[in-house]
XYZ file of C-alpha atoms in Angstrom:
715
model
C -15.744 -10.175 35.548
C -13.123 -12.326 36.968
C -9.799 -10.767 36.560
C -7.701 -11.421 33.221
C -4.737 -13.501 33.292
C -1.613 -14.263 31.071
C -3.809 -16.749 29.057
C -5.999 -14.191 28.278
C -3.340 -12.114 26.496
C -2.788 -11.689 22.856
C 0.813 -11.335 22.289
C 1.265 -9.880 18.572
C 4.520 -8.754 16.510
C 4.296 -5.641 14.857
C 6.439 -5.125 11.834
C 6.248 -3.118 8.642
C 8.045 -2.029 5.227
C 10.292 -4.838 5.214
C 10.879 -4.263 1.373
C 12.583 -7.614 0.667
C 14.441 -7.438 -2.390
C 15.517 -3.938 -2.309
C 18.505 -3.055 -4.163
C 19.385 -7.039 -4.397
C 21.739 -6.791 -7.557
C 24.163 -4.803 -5.242
C 26.956 -6.832 -4.525
C 27.424 -5.359 -0.780
C 23.723 -4.459 -0.123
C 21.869 -7.462 -2.169
C 21.127 -9.164 1.075
C 20.690 -6.917 3.522
C 16.627 -6.811 3.170
C 15.996 -10.362 3.551
C 18.236 -10.706 6.573
C 16.451 -8.673 8.158
C 12.936 -9.987 7.534
C 14.897 -13.132 8.610
C 15.691 -11.613 12.078
C 11.969 -10.278 12.428
C 10.367 -13.837 11.955
C 12.937 -15.453 14.070
C 12.031 -12.739 16.970
C 8.189 -13.902 16.645
C 9.473 -17.284 17.314
C 11.715 -16.557 20.091
C 9.384 -14.265 21.715
C 6.465 -16.766 21.658
C 3.772 -14.451 19.855
C 0.504 -15.692 19.213
C 0.469 -13.601 15.602
C 2.568 -11.483 13.606
C 1.115 -8.482 11.907
C 2.677 -6.812 8.752
C 1.579 -3.300 7.675
C 2.311 -3.203 3.760
C 5.397 -3.311 1.786
C 6.590 -7.197 2.351
C 8.185 -6.810 -0.890
C 10.013 -3.927 -2.548
C 8.418 -4.573 -5.898
C 4.941 -5.883 -7.081
C 6.639 -8.452 -9.307
C 9.085 -9.800 -6.739
C 12.268 -11.871 -8.185
C 12.827 -15.490 -7.188
C 15.371 -15.041 -4.881
C 13.183 -12.654 -2.840
C 9.940 -14.722 -2.691
C 12.269 -17.810 -2.233
C 13.739 -15.903 0.865
C 10.537 -14.692 2.511
C 8.736 -18.308 2.204
C 11.952 -19.820 3.520
C 11.868 -17.418 6.511
C 7.715 -17.907 7.004
C 7.997 -21.856 6.593
C 10.856 -21.962 9.499
C 9.655 -19.718 12.051
C 5.431 -20.060 11.296
C 4.997 -23.805 11.222
C 5.240 -25.875 13.950
C 3.152 -28.561 16.299
C 2.693 -25.555 18.832
C -1.194 -25.114 19.008
C -2.475 -21.720 18.029
C -4.453 -20.239 20.377
C -6.462 -17.999 18.667
C -9.979 -18.359 18.223
C -11.521 -17.059 14.716
C -14.960 -15.782 15.311
C -15.855 -14.143 11.833
C -16.522 -15.529 8.634
C -12.877 -15.777 6.917
C -14.810 -15.940 3.546
C -15.598 -12.334 3.993
C -11.832 -11.513 5.116
C -9.920 -13.700 2.739
C -10.490 -14.327 -0.955
C -9.180 -17.057 -3.237
C -9.407 -20.839 -3.381
C -8.900 -21.070 0.275
C -10.652 -18.350 1.650
C -10.074 -19.378 5.607
C -7.437 -18.412 7.893
C -4.534 -20.749 7.389
C -4.190 -21.840 11.197
C -7.698 -23.907 10.598
C -6.627 -25.336 7.504
C -6.455 -29.193 8.652
C -3.570 -29.911 5.867
C -0.939 -27.677 7.526
C 0.197 -27.196 10.913
C 0.725 -23.387 11.688
C 1.759 -22.145 14.783
C 2.228 -18.355 14.641
C -0.168 -16.860 11.858
C 1.291 -13.891 9.811
C -1.896 -11.498 8.951
C -0.670 -8.533 6.603
C -2.022 -5.896 4.075
C -0.662 -4.828 0.722
C 1.483 -1.548 0.567
C 2.108 0.680 -2.735
C 5.163 -1.702 -3.545
C 3.637 -4.860 -3.396
C 0.081 -4.071 -4.639
C -1.882 -6.298 -7.144
C -1.264 -5.504 -10.670
C -1.503 -7.058 -14.001
C -3.766 -9.791 -15.653
C -5.790 -11.159 -12.638
C -5.166 -8.534 -10.385
C -2.830 -10.799 -8.078
C -0.443 -9.537 -5.905
C 2.787 -11.329 -4.399
C 0.443 -11.725 -1.301
C -1.684 -13.805 -3.111
C 0.970 -16.304 -3.951
C 1.878 -16.160 -0.095
C -1.880 -17.118 1.068
C -2.522 -19.716 -1.379
C 0.571 -21.714 -0.033
C -0.684 -20.977 3.297
C 1.951 -18.778 4.606
C 0.070 -15.514 5.041
C -3.470 -14.524 5.582
C -3.955 -11.689 3.323
C -6.631 -9.327 4.484
C -7.916 -5.634 4.103
C -8.178 -5.698 0.427
C -9.480 -2.525 -1.199
C -10.850 -3.641 -4.633
C -12.773 -0.481 -5.185
C -11.026 2.604 -4.183
C -13.792 4.854 -4.257
C -16.342 2.509 -2.283
C -14.248 1.041 0.685
C -16.021 -1.317 3.440
C -13.592 -1.924 6.179
C -14.829 -5.375 7.855
C -12.861 -6.707 10.945
C -10.975 -10.075 11.311
C -12.638 -11.147 14.713
C -10.136 -12.805 16.916
C -10.373 -14.219 20.684
C -8.401 -15.545 23.311
C -9.723 -16.597 26.298
C -11.417 -13.517 27.477
C -9.783 -10.871 25.250
C -11.598 -10.209 22.021
C -9.718 -8.728 18.809
C -11.173 -6.812 16.116
C -8.482 -6.832 13.619
C -8.743 -4.186 10.930
C -7.095 -3.327 7.892
C -6.970 -1.193 4.824
C -4.255 -1.787 2.099
C -2.799 1.025 0.271
C -5.080 2.953 -2.223
C -3.555 6.103 -3.819
C -3.344 8.964 -1.402
C -5.549 11.526 -3.364
C -8.099 9.351 -4.254
C -8.263 7.719 -0.420
C -8.748 11.230 0.877
C -11.481 12.356 -1.742
C -13.175 9.039 -0.586
C -12.965 9.714 3.044
C -14.397 13.266 2.323
C -17.348 11.876 0.394
C -18.281 9.481 2.922
C -17.653 6.337 0.915
C -15.585 4.857 3.634
C -17.759 2.411 5.918
C -16.298 0.514 8.905
C -18.212 -2.418 10.420
C -18.019 -3.041 14.052
C -19.200 -5.705 16.313
C -22.567 -5.391 17.465
C -22.320 -7.827 20.256
C -20.582 -7.015 23.758
C -19.414 -3.917 21.715
C -17.713 -2.572 24.468
C -15.310 -5.646 25.216
C -13.190 -5.637 21.661
C -9.963 -4.302 21.402
C -10.256 -2.476 18.000
C -6.700 -2.485 16.307
C -6.090 -1.096 12.394
C -3.390 -1.238 9.833
C -2.980 1.093 7.047
C -0.535 2.113 4.603
C -0.353 5.811 3.936
C 1.474 8.890 4.018
C 1.190 10.263 7.583
C 2.325 13.644 6.810
C 0.691 16.368 4.526
C 3.228 16.267 1.743
C 0.687 17.942 -0.715
C -2.662 19.123 0.488
C -4.569 15.919 -0.497
C -1.536 13.380 -0.493
C -2.081 12.106 2.973
C -4.670 10.358 5.400
C -5.754 12.501 8.456
C -5.830 10.838 11.658
C -9.161 12.122 12.060
C -10.732 10.354 9.095
C -10.511 7.161 10.972
C -13.318 6.334 13.266
C -12.699 7.213 17.276
C -13.861 3.785 18.185
C -10.428 2.649 17.239
C -8.282 1.701 20.167
C -4.473 1.582 18.268
C -3.434 2.356 14.636
C -0.380 0.548 13.416
C 0.643 3.004 10.461
C 2.896 1.616 7.829
C 4.667 3.163 4.803
C 6.457 6.025 6.930
C 10.221 4.535 7.358
C 11.348 6.493 10.239
C 10.979 4.267 13.337
C 8.526 5.842 16.049
C 7.876 2.719 17.925
C 6.473 4.316 20.984
C 2.535 4.650 20.712
C 1.637 8.206 20.374
C -1.707 9.336 21.752
C -4.117 11.638 20.026
C -6.549 13.223 22.376
C -9.050 14.394 19.650
C -9.614 10.730 18.189
C -9.122 9.001 21.512
C -6.826 6.474 20.222
C -2.999 5.438 19.913
C -0.729 5.446 16.614
C 2.453 3.553 16.208
C 4.612 3.965 13.523
C 7.378 0.965 13.502
C 9.182 2.347 10.465
C 11.046 0.233 7.794
C 13.397 -2.734 8.606
C 16.171 -1.829 5.902
C 17.119 1.483 4.467
C 15.916 2.345 1.233
C 17.203 5.995 0.860
C 19.977 8.084 2.640
C 17.292 10.236 4.400
C 17.569 11.529 8.121
C 14.721 9.331 8.894
C 16.055 6.236 7.981
C 19.169 6.695 10.141
C 16.642 6.352 13.346
C 17.574 2.796 14.968
C 15.195 0.178 13.160
C 12.856 -1.631 15.690
C 9.868 -4.069 15.959
C 7.256 -4.281 19.026
C 5.771 -6.955 20.549
C 1.871 -5.923 21.435
C 0.324 -7.187 24.527
C -3.455 -6.911 24.533
C -5.398 -8.022 27.576
C -8.915 -7.110 27.570
C -9.116 -3.383 26.506
C -5.506 -2.698 27.749
C -2.408 -3.099 25.838
C 1.396 -2.520 26.299
C 4.365 -2.295 23.975
C 7.482 -3.913 24.259
C 10.309 -2.749 21.644
C 13.140 -4.658 20.288
C 16.157 -3.263 18.114
C 17.187 -5.299 15.345
C 20.860 -6.142 15.005
C 21.229 -7.294 11.349
C 20.264 -3.928 10.011
C 23.386 -2.350 8.194
C 24.954 0.569 10.400
C 23.985 3.992 8.961
C 24.942 7.341 10.270
C 24.522 10.965 8.581
C 25.640 14.209 9.256
C 25.192 17.725 7.743
C 27.877 20.588 7.382
C 27.504 24.054 6.550
C 31.201 25.274 5.814
C 30.264 28.907 6.112
C 29.322 28.191 9.542
C 32.098 25.743 10.340
C 35.312 27.012 12.156
C 37.699 24.913 10.374
C 36.375 25.552 6.898
C 36.061 29.120 7.578
C 39.933 29.119 7.984
C 40.985 28.544 4.526
C 37.739 30.134 2.601
C 40.183 32.808 0.789
C 42.809 29.974 -0.277
C 43.371 27.637 -3.111
C 41.361 25.132 -0.643
C 40.334 22.357 -2.795
C 42.914 20.030 -1.253
C 42.374 21.213 2.300
C 38.832 21.087 1.830
C 39.054 17.320 0.618
C 41.360 16.312 3.326
C 38.891 17.677 6.049
C 36.047 16.139 4.416
C 37.461 12.721 4.691
C 38.390 13.249 8.300
C 34.816 13.919 8.793
C 33.777 10.737 6.671
C 36.321 8.548 8.782
C 34.951 9.565 11.897
C 31.603 8.690 10.907
C 32.833 5.468 9.738
C 34.235 4.655 13.152
C 30.962 6.218 14.916
C 29.055 3.593 12.853
C 31.229 0.752 13.577
C 30.767 1.449 17.508
C 27.216 1.805 17.423
C 26.494 -1.658 15.814
C 29.033 -2.950 18.116
C 26.914 -2.322 21.126
C 23.916 -3.376 19.972
C 25.445 -7.163 19.483
C 25.290 -9.495 22.080
C 28.805 -10.588 23.161
C 28.292 -14.204 22.909
C 31.752 -15.407 22.148
C 34.513 -12.868 23.577
C 37.386 -14.690 21.519
C 35.777 -13.970 17.959
C 35.483 -10.670 17.392
C 32.009 -9.924 15.186
C 32.364 -9.357 11.568
C 31.177 -5.727 11.225
C 29.280 -5.120 8.223
C 30.253 -2.005 6.050
C 28.421 1.085 7.131
C 26.075 3.729 5.238
C 27.709 7.108 5.572
C 25.725 10.309 3.959
C 27.684 13.502 4.445
C 25.622 16.476 3.410
C 27.685 19.655 2.915
C 26.215 23.432 2.359
C 28.924 24.991 0.509
C 27.859 28.468 0.083
C 30.987 30.974 0.801
C 30.830 34.334 2.548
C 31.505 37.388 0.236
C 34.782 37.315 -1.523
C 35.744 33.550 -0.743
C 35.075 30.532 -2.396
C 34.468 26.694 -1.575
C 36.423 24.771 -4.095
C 34.677 21.079 -4.067
C 35.770 18.104 -5.132
C 33.783 15.962 -7.259
C 31.232 14.146 -5.284
C 31.559 11.075 -7.608
C 35.575 11.203 -7.002
C 35.257 11.942 -3.572
C 32.846 8.995 -2.725
C 35.385 6.498 -4.637
C 38.030 7.020 -2.202
C 35.915 4.915 0.533
C 35.547 1.555 -1.593
C 36.152 -0.968 0.893
C 35.295 1.014 3.727
C 31.511 1.715 3.162
C 28.548 0.065 1.669
C 27.816 3.329 -0.692
C 30.615 3.957 -2.581
C 29.006 6.145 -5.018
C 27.074 8.612 -2.870
C 28.622 9.080 0.333
C 28.880 12.900 0.101
C 26.369 15.134 -1.150
C 27.189 19.027 -2.041
C 24.450 21.594 -2.437
C 24.130 25.231 -1.895
C 21.080 27.290 -0.704
C 19.607 29.800 -2.999
C 17.367 32.690 -2.530
C 13.565 31.666 -3.478
C 13.815 32.738 -6.825
C 11.076 31.328 -9.280
C 12.247 30.785 -13.177
C 9.806 30.857 -15.727
C 9.706 29.230 -19.404
C 9.262 30.859 -22.759
C 5.558 30.539 -22.521
C 5.443 32.061 -18.895
C 4.825 28.692 -17.050
C 6.503 28.712 -13.756
C 9.221 25.817 -13.455
C 10.474 24.513 -10.043
C 13.232 26.423 -8.069
C 16.742 24.870 -8.779
C 17.026 24.484 -4.756
C 13.984 21.965 -5.319
C 15.329 20.382 -8.281
C 18.663 19.737 -6.835
C 17.149 17.683 -3.630
C 14.854 15.896 -6.086
C 16.594 12.298 -6.443
C 15.139 8.770 -7.064
C 14.404 7.938 -3.410
C 12.816 10.873 -2.012
C 10.391 11.912 -4.802
C 7.526 10.376 -6.457
C 7.196 9.988 -10.508
C 4.070 11.812 -10.594
C 5.214 14.629 -8.626
C 8.240 14.729 -10.728
C 6.081 14.762 -13.987
C 3.485 17.598 -12.215
C 6.723 19.671 -11.424
C 8.122 19.787 -15.171
C 4.664 19.710 -16.904
C 3.970 22.850 -15.631
C 6.116 24.419 -18.374
C 4.688 22.433 -20.934
C 1.760 23.040 -22.751
C 0.035 19.495 -23.586
C -2.818 20.104 -26.301
C -4.081 16.363 -26.912
C -2.826 14.366 -23.666
C -4.271 14.764 -20.375
C -1.847 15.935 -17.745
C -2.850 13.927 -14.627
C -3.321 10.751 -16.973
C 0.149 11.405 -18.389
C 1.574 11.366 -14.635
C -0.020 8.383 -14.124
C 0.954 6.373 -16.946
C 4.636 7.427 -16.359
C 4.232 6.236 -12.850
C 3.277 2.802 -13.991
C 5.828 2.790 -16.487
C 8.271 3.204 -13.944
C 7.151 2.146 -10.670
C 5.355 -1.008 -11.650
C 7.610 -1.690 -14.771
C 4.709 -1.879 -17.365
C 6.834 -1.511 -20.690
C 3.468 -0.716 -22.670
C 2.382 1.983 -20.676
C 3.201 4.787 -22.425
C 2.213 3.434 -25.671
C -1.165 2.696 -24.721
C -1.925 5.994 -23.185
C -0.432 7.826 -26.056
C -2.484 5.950 -28.333
C -5.549 5.621 -26.738
C -5.542 9.534 -26.156
C -5.107 9.970 -29.661
C -7.994 7.571 -31.031
C -10.083 9.288 -28.471
C -9.577 12.650 -29.400
C -10.054 11.805 -33.019
C -13.183 10.184 -31.946
C -14.347 13.138 -30.374
C -13.402 15.628 -33.107
C -15.603 13.322 -35.838
C -18.804 13.700 -33.461
C -18.708 17.711 -33.629
C -20.191 19.738 -36.519
C -17.950 22.290 -37.750
C -15.035 21.256 -36.012
C -12.648 22.801 -38.531
C -14.099 26.441 -37.204
C -12.436 26.114 -34.037
C -10.584 22.718 -33.516
C -8.032 23.870 -30.828
C -10.694 25.065 -28.677
C -12.789 21.896 -29.057
C -9.431 19.923 -28.371
C -8.814 21.840 -25.247
C -12.645 21.400 -23.917
C -11.984 18.009 -24.345
C -9.082 17.131 -22.860
C -10.154 19.401 -19.699
C -13.242 16.926 -19.578
C -10.810 13.760 -19.377
C -8.717 15.691 -16.644
C -12.004 16.126 -14.709
C -13.044 12.779 -14.898
C -9.581 11.025 -13.905
C -9.622 13.347 -10.936
C -12.807 12.709 -9.892
C -11.893 8.812 -10.164
C -14.517 8.319 -13.224
C -11.945 7.555 -16.006
C -11.412 3.952 -16.328
C -7.719 2.582 -17.483
C -7.503 1.080 -20.665
C -6.719 -2.520 -20.714
C -3.452 -3.603 -21.634
C -2.624 -5.147 -25.016
C -2.909 -9.074 -25.439
C 0.394 -10.885 -26.076
C 0.204 -12.887 -29.321
C 1.247 -16.577 -29.385
C 5.071 -16.948 -29.732
C 6.047 -18.405 -33.183
C 7.147 -21.881 -33.042
C 10.379 -20.991 -34.916
C 11.276 -17.979 -32.767
C 14.505 -18.180 -31.403
C 14.886 -15.554 -28.408
C 18.490 -15.997 -28.210
C 18.964 -14.787 -31.908
C 16.001 -12.791 -32.241
C 15.714 -11.127 -29.257
C 12.406 -11.665 -26.602
C 9.270 -12.133 -28.353
C 7.619 -9.703 -25.765
C 9.990 -6.829 -26.763
C 9.006 -7.002 -30.521
C 6.175 -4.342 -31.679
C 4.282 -7.292 -33.637
C 3.685 -9.282 -30.529
C 1.127 -7.514 -29.234
C -2.608 -6.916 -30.732
C -5.462 -5.295 -29.427
C -8.967 -6.133 -31.462
C -11.173 -3.425 -32.705
C -14.174 -4.482 -30.310
C -11.745 -4.327 -27.459
C -10.600 -1.133 -28.739
C -14.165 0.693 -28.817
C -15.074 -0.533 -25.544
C -11.845 0.878 -23.835
C -12.283 4.237 -26.003
C -16.173 4.589 -24.721
C -15.230 3.740 -21.054
C -12.662 6.319 -21.470
C -14.113 9.176 -23.134
C -17.288 8.834 -21.035
C -18.392 7.959 -17.400
C -20.752 4.641 -17.225
C -24.147 5.506 -18.336
C -27.509 3.618 -17.043
C -28.524 0.471 -18.451
C -32.097 -0.220 -19.701
C -31.931 -3.890 -20.005
C -34.187 -5.895 -17.632
C -33.238 -8.506 -15.482
C -29.831 -9.005 -13.752
C -27.052 -6.114 -14.850
C -24.322 -8.417 -15.262
C -26.033 -10.641 -17.723
C -26.909 -7.844 -20.006
C -24.225 -5.372 -19.723
C -20.404 -6.326 -19.397
C -18.397 -4.938 -16.399
C -14.829 -4.644 -15.784
C -14.311 -6.444 -12.360
C -11.237 -7.269 -10.590
C -10.362 -11.034 -11.420
C -10.315 -11.919 -7.434
C -13.587 -12.150 -7.202
C -16.007 -13.948 -4.366
C -19.484 -15.115 -4.819
C -20.445 -12.095 -3.371
C -19.384 -9.668 -6.333
C -22.446 -9.532 -7.965
C -24.094 -7.795 -4.682
C -21.002 -5.506 -4.590
C -21.127 -4.301 -8.095
C -23.154 -0.766 -8.896
C -26.525 -0.849 -10.552
C -28.931 1.029 -12.214
C -31.935 2.664 -10.509
C -34.240 1.105 -13.186
C -33.298 -2.584 -11.708
C -33.675 -1.629 -7.973
C -36.194 -4.580 -7.370
C -33.828 -7.058 -8.337
C -31.261 -5.499 -6.549
C -33.227 -5.789 -3.556
C -34.065 -9.509 -4.074
C -29.733 -10.425 -4.350
C -29.390 -8.457 -1.250
C -32.137 -10.711 0.112
C -29.921 -13.527 -0.863
C -26.729 -12.214 0.849
C -28.400 -11.443 4.092
C -29.900 -14.697 4.801
C -28.929 -15.691 8.511
C -28.513 -19.081 9.306
C -31.051 -20.854 11.803
C -28.239 -22.026 14.132
C -27.164 -18.313 14.725
C -28.676 -15.895 16.792
C -30.817 -13.598 15.040
C -29.934 -10.748 16.647
C -28.132 -7.883 14.945
C -24.567 -9.157 15.287
C -22.493 -6.757 13.566
C -23.433 -3.038 13.168
C -22.155 -0.378 10.901
C -21.478 3.191 12.663
C -23.834 5.842 11.479
C -21.860 7.268 8.132
C -20.870 11.066 7.215
C -23.982 13.180 6.373
C -24.346 13.449 2.837
C -26.380 15.751 0.329
C -27.929 12.332 -1.022
C -30.797 10.894 0.167
C -30.148 6.963 1.485
C -31.905 4.155 0.057
C -33.602 2.050 2.915
C -31.602 -1.310 3.758
C -32.244 -4.276 2.397
C -34.662 -6.599 4.380
C -33.832 -9.705 5.724
C -35.984 -12.572 4.704
C -37.684 -14.711 7.549
C -36.774 -18.032 5.348
C -33.335 -19.353 6.637
C -30.791 -20.135 3.958
C -28.837 -23.609 3.815
C -25.113 -22.971 5.225
C -21.915 -24.898 3.126
C -21.139 -28.064 5.450
C -18.290 -27.047 8.378
C -14.756 -28.307 7.668
C -13.785 -31.278 9.810
C -11.558 -29.209 11.997
C -14.375 -26.530 12.757
C -15.150 -25.934 16.339
C -18.754 -26.973 17.243
C -21.323 -24.033 17.173
C -21.663 -24.184 20.965
C -17.727 -23.225 21.362
C -17.105 -20.818 18.434
C -20.146 -18.975 16.507
C -19.650 -17.898 13.023
C -20.242 -14.102 12.889
C -22.044 -12.307 10.504
C -22.111 -8.413 9.481
C -25.389 -6.558 9.074
C -26.565 -3.166 8.899
C -27.218 -1.300 11.932
C -30.458 -1.813 13.744
C -30.841 2.067 14.430
C -31.273 2.616 10.808
C -34.674 3.139 9.272
C -36.371 -0.406 8.390
C -38.434 0.909 5.220
C -40.920 2.464 7.115
C -42.170 -0.220 9.554
C -42.872 -2.793 6.437
C -43.071 -6.462 7.172
C -40.317 -8.591 5.821
C -40.979 -9.909 2.072
C -40.981 -13.755 1.686
C -38.604 -15.158 -0.946
C -39.233 -18.397 -2.834
C -36.707 -20.261 -3.471
C -36.494 -19.602 -7.119
C -35.297 -16.442 -6.251
C -32.900 -17.040 -4.039
C -29.420 -17.531 -5.811
C -25.959 -19.537 -5.063
C -24.717 -16.702 -2.862
C -26.311 -18.222 0.422
C -22.938 -18.392 2.095
C -22.129 -14.906 2.201
C -21.940 -13.388 5.693
C -21.994 -9.906 4.829
C -24.792 -7.729 3.764
C -23.370 -4.913 1.198
C -23.688 -1.183 2.333
C -26.751 0.533 0.613
C -24.952 2.489 -2.220
C -26.124 6.426 -2.010
C -24.229 6.979 -5.530
C -23.456 5.269 -8.678
C -19.690 4.152 -8.226
C -17.135 2.660 -10.688
C -14.339 0.282 -10.180
C -10.931 1.590 -9.880
C -8.602 -0.575 -11.819
C -5.344 -0.401 -10.345
């Protein structure tokens, strides 16, 4: 094999957690997020990279404002469009990686000139939601600005299929897995329901790069993604969601791959991890080797943080037994002033000295001083009100309301409520802030002191999270209403419920909590909005959506939701295709292969095999060898069904686009099951008539054989 040159090197700019739109209503910090993102995209053009990889949380909210969307689209169009040809060659079928009306990579679109393609997964902030289950990234993809890949439509049955790219002799398999709730993803990996597909041809020549957006540290027992859950064939993992910048790849000797954590490009909380200098990286892949070149961002607002323990500080101990409020306030003010000067000097060191005549305008820094004010025996530290103290630095710092944080260490005592339930420690409550704790964790901490009789506890926490994080104004109302209706419906079916009604309610509540924990409890559909009356005046009568009478739910929909929320899905006895006899809730962003991905009853296994045969057709122009194999799944207790047989009759492929490369130059690769798996006891392939072939003949992937019934997760 000839030596690889620069023409065989794929250069990738790697960034994550841009959080465009964070704190955009702040008159000082409102533009920080999009300015940093614009710098990232300008670096991509300046460094002349081949592509940009974003590992989630491009937006801070899943419904970004017009300003945020405008700034992102502006930066992408300014730096990613151009006459420079994209040298990446797409080898996989784009319809299997991208969804929507334009289900192909954007630089192959004949109507737009994309010089630097952007590939992105979604995070926990910009995840799909609402009617249509669309994300903000769907808008960017439909406009041709971003390639949105790595979707996870089913959180309890995840298929990870790579985007296959090639430049010269370097082959890149780009894997992506968008954010899934950490506890649920942990359970899905543990149950062996996450399947990774691998190229089957020239398997050792591919560089396997993956991007994820999950907790990297074990904040709870199952609230993170362990590195050893990922497959060993990966070469590099780009880890999003964690904001601390650890840009240098770290080698994992157990799994034999490297992990890179780029961190965020804007500080969203005043925590020690955010004070680390922000960087992006240019990843150069040549063959199976790679190197990383990091670049520090210059537009990031300077942030310094310091912690002081007054009982150990020499200056503070000198006036511990005096009337020390004035002395202590003056001393802490001097400390903050020194931090402001430190932040300015560090920011100036990063900037390039292009013009010595004009001094650069230094932005107001972020300053956080944490003060532990426990005094020794016989003494006392009289601290000023933190709000009043912070307001002394108006015009000097950007965070004028939370410059100082006073806290006191206490012994680890446990408080108890009247009913005996344990409450969180006061030290834990003191450290809980909006930026550092999840809503579900906060609800769980406080519900331990309560005695919920009707409402399931874990579902209650999820509803509060939807209300706070996703701005779903009707989440709590719908949850309480549906829970009450479901409980009453359950009690009506029990004979002699009056004898022990409390026990019956507790048992049903426990059952709902178990179903929710197992991922089998469906979320209720959101209420539908009535048409606004023609004579309704929003200025005089308030917004129509805010009126209780504006929302309605039909009895049929209510009964259907109640049945789905109380019991797991049951097997259907109808004949024929399941989707024609039993309605199913599915994601609105579906492809033609949705019918093959939906769970089916064992009683319609014969029909299921016919549909899978439709999906698994191989074009006559392609090599009929196994182009993609699936690594052996984790050992499971259930017996696997044999993989579907591939029909000998070729299916018709849709006509190629005018800009597609000829078959001699580029081959569309398809995914299939591994050749090492049993083929049904050596039976011959079953001939399928033309009447049995559906219109799903342009799908390039075969669904993995189902080992257990699964339900779709409504996110």
